[in-house]
Short mmCIF file of C-alpha atoms in Angstrom, two decimals:
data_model
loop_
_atom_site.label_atom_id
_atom_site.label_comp_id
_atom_site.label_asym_id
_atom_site.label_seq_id
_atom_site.Cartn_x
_atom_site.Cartn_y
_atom_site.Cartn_z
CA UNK A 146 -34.70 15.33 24.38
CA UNK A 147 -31.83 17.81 25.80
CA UNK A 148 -29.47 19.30 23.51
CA UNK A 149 -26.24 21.10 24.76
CA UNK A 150 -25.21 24.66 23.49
CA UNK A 151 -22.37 22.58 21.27
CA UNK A 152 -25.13 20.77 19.50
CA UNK A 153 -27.43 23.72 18.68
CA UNK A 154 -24.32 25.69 17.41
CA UNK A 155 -23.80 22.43 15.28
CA UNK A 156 -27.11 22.20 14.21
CA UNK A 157 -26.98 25.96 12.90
CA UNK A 158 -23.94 25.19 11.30
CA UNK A 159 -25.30 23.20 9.05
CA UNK A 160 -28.59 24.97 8.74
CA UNK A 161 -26.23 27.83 7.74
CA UNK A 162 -24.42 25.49 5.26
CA UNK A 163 -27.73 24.47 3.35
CA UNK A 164 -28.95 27.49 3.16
CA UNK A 165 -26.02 28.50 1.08
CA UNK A 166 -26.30 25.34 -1.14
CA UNK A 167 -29.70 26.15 -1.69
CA UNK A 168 -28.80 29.39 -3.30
CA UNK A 169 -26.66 27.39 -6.19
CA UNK A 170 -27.88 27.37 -9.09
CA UNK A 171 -28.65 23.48 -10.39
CA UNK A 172 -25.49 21.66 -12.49
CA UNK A 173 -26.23 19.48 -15.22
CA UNK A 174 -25.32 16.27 -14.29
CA UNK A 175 -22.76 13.50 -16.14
CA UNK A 176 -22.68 10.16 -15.53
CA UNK A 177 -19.57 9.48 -12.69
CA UNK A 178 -16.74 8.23 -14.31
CA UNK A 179 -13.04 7.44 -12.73
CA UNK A 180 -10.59 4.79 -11.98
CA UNK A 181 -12.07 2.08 -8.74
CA UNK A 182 -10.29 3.87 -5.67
CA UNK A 183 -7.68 2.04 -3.26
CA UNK A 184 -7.04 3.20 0.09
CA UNK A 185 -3.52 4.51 -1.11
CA UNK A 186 -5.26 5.97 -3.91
CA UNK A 187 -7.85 8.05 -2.30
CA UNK A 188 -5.06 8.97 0.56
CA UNK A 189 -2.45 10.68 -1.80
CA UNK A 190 -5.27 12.40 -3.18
CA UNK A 191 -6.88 13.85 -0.11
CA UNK A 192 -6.76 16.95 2.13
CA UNK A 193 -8.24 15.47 5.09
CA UNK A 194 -8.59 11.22 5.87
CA UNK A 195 -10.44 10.48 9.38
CA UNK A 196 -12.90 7.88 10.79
CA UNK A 197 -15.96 9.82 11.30
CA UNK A 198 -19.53 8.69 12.65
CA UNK A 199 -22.69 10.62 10.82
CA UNK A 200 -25.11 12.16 12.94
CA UNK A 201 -27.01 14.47 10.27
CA UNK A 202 -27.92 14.33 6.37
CA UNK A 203 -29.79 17.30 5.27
CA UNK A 204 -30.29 17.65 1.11
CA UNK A 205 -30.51 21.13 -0.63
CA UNK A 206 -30.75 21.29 -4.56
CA UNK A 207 -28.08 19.35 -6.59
CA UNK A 208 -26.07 18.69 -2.60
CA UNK A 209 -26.55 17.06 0.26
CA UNK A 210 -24.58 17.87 3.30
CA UNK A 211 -23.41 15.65 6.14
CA UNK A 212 -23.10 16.64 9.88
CA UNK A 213 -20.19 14.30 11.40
CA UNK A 214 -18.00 13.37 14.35
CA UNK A 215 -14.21 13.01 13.99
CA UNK A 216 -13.27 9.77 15.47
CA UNK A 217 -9.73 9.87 14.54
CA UNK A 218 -7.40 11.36 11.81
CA UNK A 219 -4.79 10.06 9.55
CA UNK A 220 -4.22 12.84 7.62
CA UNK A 221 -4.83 16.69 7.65
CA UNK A 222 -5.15 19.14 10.59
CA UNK A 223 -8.20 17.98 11.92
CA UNK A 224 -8.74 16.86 15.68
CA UNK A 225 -10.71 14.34 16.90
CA UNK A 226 -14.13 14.89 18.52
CA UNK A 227 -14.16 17.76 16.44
CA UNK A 228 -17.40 18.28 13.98
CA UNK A 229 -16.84 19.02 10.18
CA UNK A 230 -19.53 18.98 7.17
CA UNK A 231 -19.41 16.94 4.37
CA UNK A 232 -20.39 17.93 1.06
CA UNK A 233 -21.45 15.43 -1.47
CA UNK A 234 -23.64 15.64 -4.79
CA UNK A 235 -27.26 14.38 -4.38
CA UNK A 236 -26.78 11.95 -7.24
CA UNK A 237 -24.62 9.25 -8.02
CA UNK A 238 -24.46 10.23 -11.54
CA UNK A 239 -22.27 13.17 -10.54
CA UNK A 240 -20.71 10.82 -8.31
CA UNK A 241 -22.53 11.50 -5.13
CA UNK A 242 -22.19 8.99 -1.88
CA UNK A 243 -25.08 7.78 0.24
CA UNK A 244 -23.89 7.34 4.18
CA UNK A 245 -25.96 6.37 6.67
CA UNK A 246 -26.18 8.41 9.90
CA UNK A 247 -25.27 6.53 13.16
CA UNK A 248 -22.75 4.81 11.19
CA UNK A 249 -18.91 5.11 11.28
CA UNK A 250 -16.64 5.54 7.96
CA UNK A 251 -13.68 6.04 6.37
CA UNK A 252 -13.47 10.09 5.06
CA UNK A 253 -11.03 10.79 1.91
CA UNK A 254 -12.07 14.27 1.56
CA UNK A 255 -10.87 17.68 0.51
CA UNK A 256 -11.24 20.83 2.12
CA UNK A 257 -13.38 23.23 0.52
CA UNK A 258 -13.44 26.22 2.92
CA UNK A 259 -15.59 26.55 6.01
CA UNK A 260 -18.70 27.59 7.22
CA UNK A 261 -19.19 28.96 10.54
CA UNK A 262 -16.09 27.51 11.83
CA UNK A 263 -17.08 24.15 10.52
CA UNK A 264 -14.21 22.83 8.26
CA UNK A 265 -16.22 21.58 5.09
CA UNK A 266 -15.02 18.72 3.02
CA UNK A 267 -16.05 17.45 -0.31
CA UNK A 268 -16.66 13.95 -0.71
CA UNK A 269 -17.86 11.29 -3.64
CA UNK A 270 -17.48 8.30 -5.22
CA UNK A 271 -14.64 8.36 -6.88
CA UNK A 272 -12.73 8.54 -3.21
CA UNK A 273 -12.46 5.47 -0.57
CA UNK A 274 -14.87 5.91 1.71
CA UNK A 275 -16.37 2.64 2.99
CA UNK A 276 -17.78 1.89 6.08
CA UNK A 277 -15.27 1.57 9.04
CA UNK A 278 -16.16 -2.17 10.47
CA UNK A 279 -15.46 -3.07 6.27
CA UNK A 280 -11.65 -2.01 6.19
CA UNK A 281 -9.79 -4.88 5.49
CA UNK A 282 -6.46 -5.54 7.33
CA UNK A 283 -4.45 -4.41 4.99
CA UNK A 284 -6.54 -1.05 4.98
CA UNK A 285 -6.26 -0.54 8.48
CA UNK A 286 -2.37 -1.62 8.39
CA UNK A 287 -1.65 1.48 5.93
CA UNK A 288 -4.03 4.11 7.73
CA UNK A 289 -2.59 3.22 11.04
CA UNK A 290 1.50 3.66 9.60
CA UNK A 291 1.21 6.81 8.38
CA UNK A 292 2.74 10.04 9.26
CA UNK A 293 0.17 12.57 10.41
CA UNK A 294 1.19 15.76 9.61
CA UNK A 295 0.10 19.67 10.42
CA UNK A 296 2.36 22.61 10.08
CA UNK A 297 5.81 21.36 12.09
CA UNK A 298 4.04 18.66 14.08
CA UNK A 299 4.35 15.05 13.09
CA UNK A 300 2.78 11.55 14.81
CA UNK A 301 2.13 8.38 13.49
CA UNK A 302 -1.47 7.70 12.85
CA UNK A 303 -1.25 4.70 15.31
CA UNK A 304 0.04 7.24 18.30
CA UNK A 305 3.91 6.02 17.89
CA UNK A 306 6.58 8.69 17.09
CA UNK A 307 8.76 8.36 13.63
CA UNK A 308 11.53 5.98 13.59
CA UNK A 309 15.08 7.53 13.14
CA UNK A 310 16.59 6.49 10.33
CA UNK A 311 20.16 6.62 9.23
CA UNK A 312 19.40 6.71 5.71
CA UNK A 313 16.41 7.77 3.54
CA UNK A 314 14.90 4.34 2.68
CA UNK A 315 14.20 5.68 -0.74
CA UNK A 316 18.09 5.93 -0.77
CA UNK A 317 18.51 2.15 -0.50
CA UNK A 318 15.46 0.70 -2.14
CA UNK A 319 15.20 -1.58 -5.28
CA UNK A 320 14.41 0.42 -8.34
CA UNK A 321 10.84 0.83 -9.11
CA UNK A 322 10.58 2.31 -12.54
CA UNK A 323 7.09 2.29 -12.17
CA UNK A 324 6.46 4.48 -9.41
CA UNK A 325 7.93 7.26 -7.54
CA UNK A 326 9.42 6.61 -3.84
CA UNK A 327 7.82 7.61 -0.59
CA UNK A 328 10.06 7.50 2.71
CA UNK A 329 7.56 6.43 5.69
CA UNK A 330 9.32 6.25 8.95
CA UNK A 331 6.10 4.83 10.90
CA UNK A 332 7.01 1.56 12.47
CA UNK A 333 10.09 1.13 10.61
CA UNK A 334 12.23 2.67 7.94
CA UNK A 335 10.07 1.56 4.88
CA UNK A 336 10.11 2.78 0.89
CA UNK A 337 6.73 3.06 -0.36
CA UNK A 338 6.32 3.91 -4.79
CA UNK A 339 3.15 5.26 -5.97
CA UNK A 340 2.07 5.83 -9.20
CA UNK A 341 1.19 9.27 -11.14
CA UNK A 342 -2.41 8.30 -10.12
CA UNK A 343 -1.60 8.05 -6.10
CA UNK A 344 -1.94 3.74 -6.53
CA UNK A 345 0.60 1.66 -4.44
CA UNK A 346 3.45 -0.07 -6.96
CA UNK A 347 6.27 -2.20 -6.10
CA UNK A 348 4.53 -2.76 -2.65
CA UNK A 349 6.40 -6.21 -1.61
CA UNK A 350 9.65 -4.61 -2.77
CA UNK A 351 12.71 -6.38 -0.58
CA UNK A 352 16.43 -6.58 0.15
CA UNK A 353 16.38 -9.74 2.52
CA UNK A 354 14.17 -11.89 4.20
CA UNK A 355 14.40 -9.72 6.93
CA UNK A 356 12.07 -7.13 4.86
CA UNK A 357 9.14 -9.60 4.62
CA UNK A 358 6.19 -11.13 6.80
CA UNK A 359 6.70 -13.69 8.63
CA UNK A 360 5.88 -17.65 6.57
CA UNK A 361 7.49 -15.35 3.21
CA UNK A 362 10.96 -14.12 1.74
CA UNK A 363 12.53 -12.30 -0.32
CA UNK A 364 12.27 -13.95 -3.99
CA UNK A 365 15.10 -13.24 -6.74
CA UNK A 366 13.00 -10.52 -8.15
CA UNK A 367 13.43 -8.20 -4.75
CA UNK A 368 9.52 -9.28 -4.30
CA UNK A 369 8.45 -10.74 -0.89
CA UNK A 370 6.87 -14.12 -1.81
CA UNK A 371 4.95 -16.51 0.42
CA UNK A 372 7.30 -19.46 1.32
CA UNK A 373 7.01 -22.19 -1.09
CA UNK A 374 5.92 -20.11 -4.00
CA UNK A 375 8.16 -19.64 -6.85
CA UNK A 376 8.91 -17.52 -10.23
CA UNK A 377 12.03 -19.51 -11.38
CA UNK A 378 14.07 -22.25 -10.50
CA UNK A 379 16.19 -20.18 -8.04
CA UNK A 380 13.93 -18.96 -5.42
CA UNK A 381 13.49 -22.66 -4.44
CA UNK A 382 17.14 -22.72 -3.54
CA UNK A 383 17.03 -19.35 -1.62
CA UNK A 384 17.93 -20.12 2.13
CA UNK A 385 14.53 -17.77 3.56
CA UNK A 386 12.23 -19.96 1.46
CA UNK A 387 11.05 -22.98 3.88
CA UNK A 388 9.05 -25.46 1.76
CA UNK A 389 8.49 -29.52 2.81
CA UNK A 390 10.16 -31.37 0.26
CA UNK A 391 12.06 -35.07 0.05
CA UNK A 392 14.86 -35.74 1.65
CA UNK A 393 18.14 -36.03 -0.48
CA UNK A 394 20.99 -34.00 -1.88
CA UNK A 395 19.62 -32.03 -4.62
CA UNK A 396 18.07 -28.66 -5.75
CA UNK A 397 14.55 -27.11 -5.78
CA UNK A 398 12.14 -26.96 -8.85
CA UNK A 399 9.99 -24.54 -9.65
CA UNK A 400 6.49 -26.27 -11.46
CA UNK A 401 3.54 -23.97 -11.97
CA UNK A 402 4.56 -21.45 -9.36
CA UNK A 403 5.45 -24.19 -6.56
CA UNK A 404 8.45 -25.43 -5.23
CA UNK A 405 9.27 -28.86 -5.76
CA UNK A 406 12.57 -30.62 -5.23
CA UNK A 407 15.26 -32.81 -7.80
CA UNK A 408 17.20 -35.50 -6.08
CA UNK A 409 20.86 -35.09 -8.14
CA UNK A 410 24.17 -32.36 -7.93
CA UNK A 411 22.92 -28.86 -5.85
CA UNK A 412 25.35 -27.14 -8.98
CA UNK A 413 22.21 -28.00 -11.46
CA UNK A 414 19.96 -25.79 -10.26
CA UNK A 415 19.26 -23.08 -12.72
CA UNK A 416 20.04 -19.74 -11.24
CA UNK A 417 18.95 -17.63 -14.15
CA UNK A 418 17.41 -14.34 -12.56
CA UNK A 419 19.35 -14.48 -9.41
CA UNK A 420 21.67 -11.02 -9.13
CA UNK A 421 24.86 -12.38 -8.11
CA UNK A 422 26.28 -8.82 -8.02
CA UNK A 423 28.18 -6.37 -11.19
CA UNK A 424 31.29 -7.73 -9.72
CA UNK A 425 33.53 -9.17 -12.26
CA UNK A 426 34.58 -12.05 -10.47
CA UNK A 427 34.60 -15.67 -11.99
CA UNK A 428 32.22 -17.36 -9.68
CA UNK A 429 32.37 -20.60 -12.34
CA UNK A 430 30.17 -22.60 -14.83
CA UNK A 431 26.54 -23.15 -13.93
CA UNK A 432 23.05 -23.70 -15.11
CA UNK A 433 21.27 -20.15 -16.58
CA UNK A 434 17.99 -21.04 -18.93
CA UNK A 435 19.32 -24.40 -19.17
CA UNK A 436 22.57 -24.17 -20.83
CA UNK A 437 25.75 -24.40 -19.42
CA UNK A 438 27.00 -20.43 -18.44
CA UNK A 439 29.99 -19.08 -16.92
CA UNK A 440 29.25 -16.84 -14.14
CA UNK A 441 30.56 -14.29 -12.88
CA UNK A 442 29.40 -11.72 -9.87
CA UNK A 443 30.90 -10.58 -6.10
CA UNK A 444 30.09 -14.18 -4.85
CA UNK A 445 28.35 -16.96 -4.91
CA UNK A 446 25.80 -16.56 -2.39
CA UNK A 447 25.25 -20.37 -1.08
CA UNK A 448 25.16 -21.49 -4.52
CA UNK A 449 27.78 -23.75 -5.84
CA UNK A 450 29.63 -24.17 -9.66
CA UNK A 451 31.57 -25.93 -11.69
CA UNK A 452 35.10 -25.68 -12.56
CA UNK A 453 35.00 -25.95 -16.46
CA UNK A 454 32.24 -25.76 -19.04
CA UNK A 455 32.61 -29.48 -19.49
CA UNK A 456 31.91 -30.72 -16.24
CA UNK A 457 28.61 -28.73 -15.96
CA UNK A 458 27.60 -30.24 -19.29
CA UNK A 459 28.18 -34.04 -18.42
CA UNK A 460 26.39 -33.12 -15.07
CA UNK A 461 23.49 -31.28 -15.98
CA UNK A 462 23.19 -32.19 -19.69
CA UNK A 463 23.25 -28.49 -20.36
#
């Protein structure tokens, strides 16, 4: 079998590499312990996130290095078709991963210097690394948007250039006191929160309809919900949720988190957790937790009231 001058400077690359980790001295090892690893996770906390195929394993001591092919790159300075070493402990106890060569994976690594112009990463278990054909398509979805960035030079991840935005997204988004905002301007102008610990929060955060799939909308708590699922009375009245139901005048139910529909006056529905705005407007007297409430807001949205606390209460009982 032929091998080209790249290949044998490869190969003595790595030779180089685990000769060097053979000079270590051994580590005790711990048992592996850390929180199960998302693909936003392991992304915020990596250097370098590519699809690479294996082509080498060699193991030295306490380490075993990897010789791999860049197939593409979603984050870092790497390049594809470009060769870099991965560095993982030999046991899974000190959270060491197993990859098998021939194969293609996902990479969350960090840079740990280089070796004969070899960019080195270290890998393990506590990062998202699963084999490539295993991403689900919501993995690939979030690899694919994001921004790919290395000194001044930025590109989406899927090969499309950043969307210009007239306003930060993080400007305009819901709250999201449990997370911190991320601006992503890859296919779109989206807000993305993550957590201290790099875990996606918030993630079906919406304004309108408009900021959901397609078959969901926008649900009273600014969460995109699939259509005919419900939290509360109200989101069955919202116009963006499509659900079969009978046909009569009426209002929408919500029964163990489906919509179902009441054949009666549409001013009975209960619209407690609807935002009709911090307006101070008198919008009139309606159904909130099933009492009779006047309501106030900067309008009423599709919804209709009552004139006087009376009328709602022979109506709707409340």
């Amino acid at each position: 079998m032929s091998i080209d001058i790249k290949q044998w400077v490869c190969l003595w690359g790595i030779l180089m590499t685990a000769l060097m980790v053979t000079a270590i001295g051994a580590v005790p090892v711990q048992a592996c312990s850390c929180m199960p690893p998302t693909v936003a996770s392991s992304y915020n906390h990596s250097s370098d996130v590519i699809k690479a195929r294996i082509f080498l394993r060699i193991q030295r001591g306490d380490s075993v290095v990897y010789f791999a092919n860049v197939q593409h790159v979603f984050k870092g300075c790497l390049s594809t078709d470009r060769y870099v070493i991965l560095r993982t402990p030999s046991s899974s106890a000190a959270c060491g991963i197993t990859l098998r060569t021939g194969d293609e994976y996902l990479i969350n690594g960090n840079a740990s210097g280089t070796y004969w112009g070899f960019t080195q990463l270290s890998v393990g278990l506590c990062d998202y690394n699963p084999l490539f054909s295993a991403l689900s398509d919501e993995d690939l979805d979030f690899l694919y948007s994001r921004l790919v960035c290395c000194s001044d030079a930025c590109i989406c991840a899927d090969g499309s250039r950043p969307v210009n935005c007239f306003v930060d997204p993080c400007e305009v988004a819901p709250d999201c006191p449990d997370g911190k905002c991320q601006a992503n301007y890859c296919g779109g102008c989206t807000a993305e929160f993550y957590d201290a610990n790099g875990y996606a929060v918030c993630e079906n955060k919406c304004q309108d309809d408009a900021d959901c799939p397609e078959d969901q909308y926008c649900a009273s708590d600014h969460m995109c919900e699939d259509d005919g699922r419900c939290e509360r009375d109200v989101d069955c009245n919202l116009l963006g949720n499509v659900f079969l139901h009978i046909q009569c005048v009426g209002y929408g139910v919500c029964d163990s988190f489906m919509c179902g529909w009441v054949c009666g006056l549409p001013q009975c529905v209960d619209v407690a957790g609807y935002d009709f705005g911090a307006c101070e407007m008198i919008l009139g007297w309606g159904v909130i937790d099933g009492r009779c409430t006047l309501v106030s807001g900067c309008g009423s949205d599709g919804f209709y009231f009552f004139a006087t606390e009376k009328e709602c209460q022979t109506a709707c009982g409340g």
